[in-house]
C-alpha positions as a LaTeX table, in Angstrom:
\begin{tabular}{lrrr}
\hline
Residue & $x$ (\AA) & $y$ (\AA) & $z$ (\AA) \\
\hline
Ile1 & 0.07 & 0.19 & 0.01 \\
Gln2 & 1.47 & 3.15 & $-1.01$ \\
Gly3 & 0.55 & 7.06 & $-1.06$ \\
Val4 & $-2.23$ & 6.98 & 1.36 \\
Ser5 & $-3.53$ & 9.87 & 3.21 \\
Gly6 & $-6.62$ & 10.55 & 5.16 \\
Gly7 & $-8.38$ & 10.79 & 8.33 \\
Val8 & $-9.34$ & 7.81 & 10.83 \\
Glu9 & $-10.96$ & 6.98 & 13.82 \\
Gly10 & $-9.69$ & 3.86 & 15.75 \\
Thr11 & $-6.70$ & 1.72 & 15.75 \\
Ser12 & $-5.43$ & 0.55 & 12.11 \\
Thr13 & $-4.96$ & $-3.00$ & 12.51 \\
Ala14 & $-3.04$ & $-5.67$ & 10.64 \\
Ala15 & $-3.81$ & $-9.19$ & 12.86 \\
Gly16 & $-2.81$ & $-12.49$ & 11.71 \\
Phe17 & $-4.15$ & $-15.55$ & 13.55 \\
Ala18 & $-2.00$ & $-15.98$ & 16.97 \\
Gly19 & $-0.43$ & $-19.50$ & 16.64 \\
Val20 & 2.69 & $-21.32$ & 17.83 \\
Gly21 & 5.87 & $-21.42$ & 16.42 \\
Glu22 & 6.09 & $-21.03$ & 12.94 \\
Asp23 & 2.26 & $-20.53$ & 12.63 \\
Ala24 & 2.59 & $-17.59$ & 14.65 \\
Tyr25 & 3.50 & $-15.79$ & 11.58 \\
Ala26 & 1.95 & $-17.63$ & 8.76 \\
Ser27 & $-1.30$ & $-15.83$ & 8.22 \\
Ile28 & 0.35 & $-12.28$ & 7.19 \\
Arg29 & 3.30 & $-11.95$ & 5.04 \\
Asn30 & 5.41 & $-9.74$ & 2.75 \\
Ile31 & 3.41 & $-6.34$ & 3.61 \\
Thr32 & 4.80 & $-2.86$ & 2.78 \\
Leu33 & 3.18 & 0.59 & 3.83 \\
Ala34 & 4.99 & 3.38 & 2.09 \\
Asp35 & 4.30 & 6.90 & 2.07 \\
Ile36 & 1.35 & 6.98 & 4.52 \\
His37 & $-0.09$ & 9.79 & 6.46 \\
Leu38 & $-2.87$ & 9.30 & 8.93 \\
Ala39 & $-4.69$ & 11.79 & 10.84 \\
Leu40 & $-6.16$ & 10.30 & 14.18 \\
His41 & $-9.26$ & 11.43 & 15.61 \\
Ala42 & $-11.24$ & 10.67 & 18.45 \\
Glu43 & $-13.80$ & 7.70 & 17.82 \\
Ser44 & $-17.44$ & 8.66 & 17.71 \\
Glu45 & $-18.33$ & 5.21 & 19.16 \\
Arg46 & $-18.97$ & 5.13 & 22.59 \\
Asp47 & $-16.80$ & 2.26 & 23.82 \\
Lys48 & $-13.43$ & 4.03 & 22.86 \\
Arg49 & $-11.42$ & 0.93 & 21.94 \\
Ala50 & $-8.76$ & 2.46 & 20.06 \\
Thr51 & $-5.53$ & 2.14 & 21.70 \\
Asp52 & $-2.42$ & 2.35 & 19.12 \\
Gly53 & $-2.00$ & 4.34 & 15.80 \\
Ile54 & $-1.14$ & 1.44 & 13.75 \\
Ala55 & $-0.92$ & $-2.28$ & 15.33 \\
Ile56 & 0.72 & $-5.35$ & 13.41 \\
Ser57 & 0.41 & $-8.85$ & 15.09 \\
Asn58 & 1.33 & $-12.42$ & 14.35 \\
Ala59 & 3.15 & $-11.18$ & 10.97 \\
Glu60 & 6.04 & $-11.46$ & 8.88 \\
Gly61 & 7.91 & $-9.68$ & 6.15 \\
Ile62 & 6.62 & $-6.12$ & 7.42 \\
Asp63 & 8.16 & $-3.09$ & 5.66 \\
Leu64 & 7.17 & 0.37 & 6.86 \\
Arg65 & 8.85 & 3.33 & 5.20 \\
Ala66 & 7.88 & 7.12 & 5.36 \\
Val67 & 4.59 & 6.67 & 7.51 \\
Ala68 & 3.64 & 9.63 & 9.64 \\
Leu69 & 0.57 & 9.66 & 12.51 \\
Asp70 & $-0.73$ & 12.91 & 13.67 \\
Trp71 & $-3.03$ & 12.61 & 16.70 \\
Asp72 & $-5.86$ & 15.00 & 17.33 \\
Ala73 & $-4.14$ & 16.94 & 20.45 \\
Gln74 & $-7.79$ & 18.68 & 20.77 \\
Ala75 & $-9.97$ & 15.77 & 21.83 \\
Pro76 & $-7.20$ & 13.06 & 22.98 \\
Glu77 & $-8.97$ & 9.67 & 23.72 \\
Pro78 & $-8.17$ & 8.26 & 27.25 \\
Lys79 & $-6.91$ & 4.97 & 25.78 \\
Trp80 & $-4.46$ & 6.16 & 23.05 \\
Ala81 & $-0.98$ & 4.68 & 23.61 \\
His82 & 1.47 & 3.43 & 20.93 \\
Gly83 & 1.75 & 5.31 & 17.71 \\
Leu84 & 3.10 & 1.90 & 16.19 \\
Ala85 & 2.54 & $-1.32$ & 17.89 \\
Leu86 & 4.35 & $-4.56$ & 16.82 \\
Arg87 & 3.63 & $-7.76$ & 18.42 \\
Thr88 & 4.80 & $-11.21$ & 17.37 \\
Val89 & 6.38 & $-9.73$ & 14.07 \\
Arg90 & 9.35 & $-11.02$ & 12.60 \\
Asn91 & 11.56 & $-9.84$ & 9.76 \\
Phe92 & 10.44 & $-6.42$ & 9.90 \\
Arg93 & 12.07 & $-2.99$ & 8.74 \\
Ile94 & 10.73 & 0.40 & 10.14 \\
Ala95 & 12.16 & 3.54 & 8.59 \\
Gln96 & 11.10 & 7.35 & 8.69 \\
Phe97 & 8.06 & 6.90 & 11.38 \\
Glu98 & 6.45 & 9.81 & 12.43 \\
Asn99 & 4.43 & 10.04 & 15.51 \\
Arg100 & 3.32 & 13.82 & 15.48 \\
Ser101 & 1.22 & 15.58 & 17.83 \\
Val102 & 1.51 & 13.01 & 20.40 \\
Pro103 & $-1.01$ & 12.89 & 23.08 \\
Gln104 & 0.04 & 13.47 & 26.65 \\
Asn105 & 0.84 & 10.02 & 27.65 \\
Arg106 & 4.08 & 8.22 & 28.77 \\
Glu107 & 3.78 & 5.32 & 26.18 \\
Ala108 & 6.46 & 4.77 & 23.58 \\
Ala109 & 6.03 & 6.07 & 20.31 \\
Val110 & 7.15 & 2.81 & 18.97 \\
Leu111 & 6.18 & $-0.73$ & 20.87 \\
Leu112 & 8.00 & $-3.82$ & 19.83 \\
Thr113 & 6.69 & $-7.10$ & 21.62 \\
Asp114 & 8.41 & $-10.30$ & 20.94 \\
Ala115 & 9.70 & $-9.05$ & 17.47 \\
Gln116 & 12.35 & $-11.03$ & 15.67 \\
His117 & 14.79 & $-10.00$ & 13.09 \\
Gly118 & 13.85 & $-6.29$ & 12.42 \\
Ser119 & 15.26 & $-2.66$ & 12.42 \\
Leu120 & 14.09 & 0.54 & 13.63 \\
Asn121 & 15.81 & 3.07 & 11.56 \\
Cys122 & 16.38 & 6.84 & 12.61 \\
Ser123 & 13.06 & 7.83 & 12.82 \\
Ala124 & 11.55 & 10.96 & 13.89 \\
Pro125 & 12.79 & 11.85 & 17.18 \\
Thr126 & 9.75 & 11.92 & 19.89 \\
Pro127 & 8.81 & 14.97 & 22.19 \\
Val128 & 10.75 & 15.08 & 25.24 \\
Gly129 & 9.83 & 13.00 & 28.03 \\
Gln130 & 7.98 & 10.58 & 25.73 \\
Val131 & 9.81 & 7.07 & 25.22 \\
Tyr132 & 10.97 & 6.53 & 21.71 \\
Cys133 & 10.92 & 3.09 & 21.48 \\
Gln134 & 10.11 & 0.12 & 24.03 \\
Val135 & 11.01 & $-3.40$ & 23.67 \\
Thr136 & 9.40 & $-6.24$ & 25.62 \\
Gly137 & 9.09 & $-9.98$ & 25.26 \\
Ser138 & 11.20 & $-13.09$ & 26.05 \\
Gln139 & 10.86 & $-14.27$ & 22.48 \\
Thr140 & 12.58 & $-10.84$ & 21.21 \\
Arg141 & 15.80 & $-11.82$ & 18.81 \\
Asp142 & 17.94 & $-9.88$ & 16.76 \\
Leu143 & 16.50 & $-6.34$ & 16.62 \\
His144 & 18.71 & $-3.08$ & 15.51 \\
Ile145 & 17.36 & 0.28 & 16.88 \\
Gln146 & 19.22 & 3.25 & 15.09 \\
Ala147 & 17.82 & 6.19 & 17.04 \\
Pro148 & 18.31 & 9.90 & 16.39 \\
Lys149 & 21.22 & 11.39 & 18.38 \\
Ser150 & 18.86 & 13.55 & 20.37 \\
Ile151 & 17.25 & 10.70 & 22.02 \\
Lys152 & 18.09 & 10.24 & 25.82 \\
Pro153 & 19.03 & 6.75 & 27.19 \\
Ala154 & 15.73 & 7.02 & 29.46 \\
Gln155 & 13.74 & 7.28 & 26.00 \\
Leu156 & 14.91 & 3.87 & 24.98 \\
Thr157 & 13.55 & 1.18 & 27.02 \\
Val158 & 14.51 & $-2.84$ & 26.93 \\
Glu159 & 13.36 & $-4.98$ & 29.48 \\
Pro160 & 15.42 & $-7.42$ & 30.76 \\
Ala161 & 14.25 & $-10.53$ & 29.12 \\
Ala162 & 15.02 & $-8.62$ & 25.59 \\
Arg163 & 18.34 & $-7.15$ & 26.28 \\
Lys164 & 20.29 & $-9.46$ & 24.86 \\
Ala165 & 18.65 & $-9.33$ & 21.45 \\
Val166 & 18.60 & $-5.94$ & 20.77 \\
Leu167 & 21.62 & $-3.65$ & 19.41 \\
Ile168 & 21.09 & $-0.02$ & 19.64 \\
Thr169 & 23.01 & 2.61 & 17.57 \\
Tyr170 & 22.67 & 6.16 & 16.97 \\
Cys171 & 22.48 & 7.59 & 13.51 \\
Pro172 & 24.12 & 10.70 & 12.19 \\
Gln173 & 22.31 & 14.00 & 11.88 \\
\hline
\end{tabular}
C-alpha cells in the first residue's frame, strides 16, 4: 500500500491468527506500507476501544517506510497509547516513522513485543519526556534500533528479558 493519506478513527490493524512456533507468523506476510499519512481522530463510538495508531500482530515480512501519524491533540482519547505497535512480528523494517502531535501520555511511540529479526531506522524523534521505543517480550530476537542522537537513554526502554537481543546505535544527523 503506497501513497495513502486520510483521517481515521480507531486503531488501524493488521492482525494474523495467533499460532504457535512458525504458525504464529503464517497468516500475514510481505506487507509494505510506504508514504502513508494518517490523521487520528477521537472515535465517534461510545465504547472507545482505540489504543494504538497502527497495530500489527502475528505477521512477517513487514516493511514500513515514511509513515506519519498526526494525533488529534484537541480531542485525545483516554486509551491512546503507541503510535506503532508490533507484536509477534518478524523480518521487519521500519524507516522514517513519525508520531506527531502525540497525546500527553508516557507510552512509547514504537512498541516492539516479541519482535524478531527487524530494524527501526532513524525515525523522527519524539517529544521530550516521551519514550521513543519500548522493547518487551522473552521471544524478542535480533533487533537493531538506530535512534536519533537527540534521544536520551531513558527514552529507549528494553526490558531485561530482551536486552541481549537488541543492538542500539545512533544515526548521524
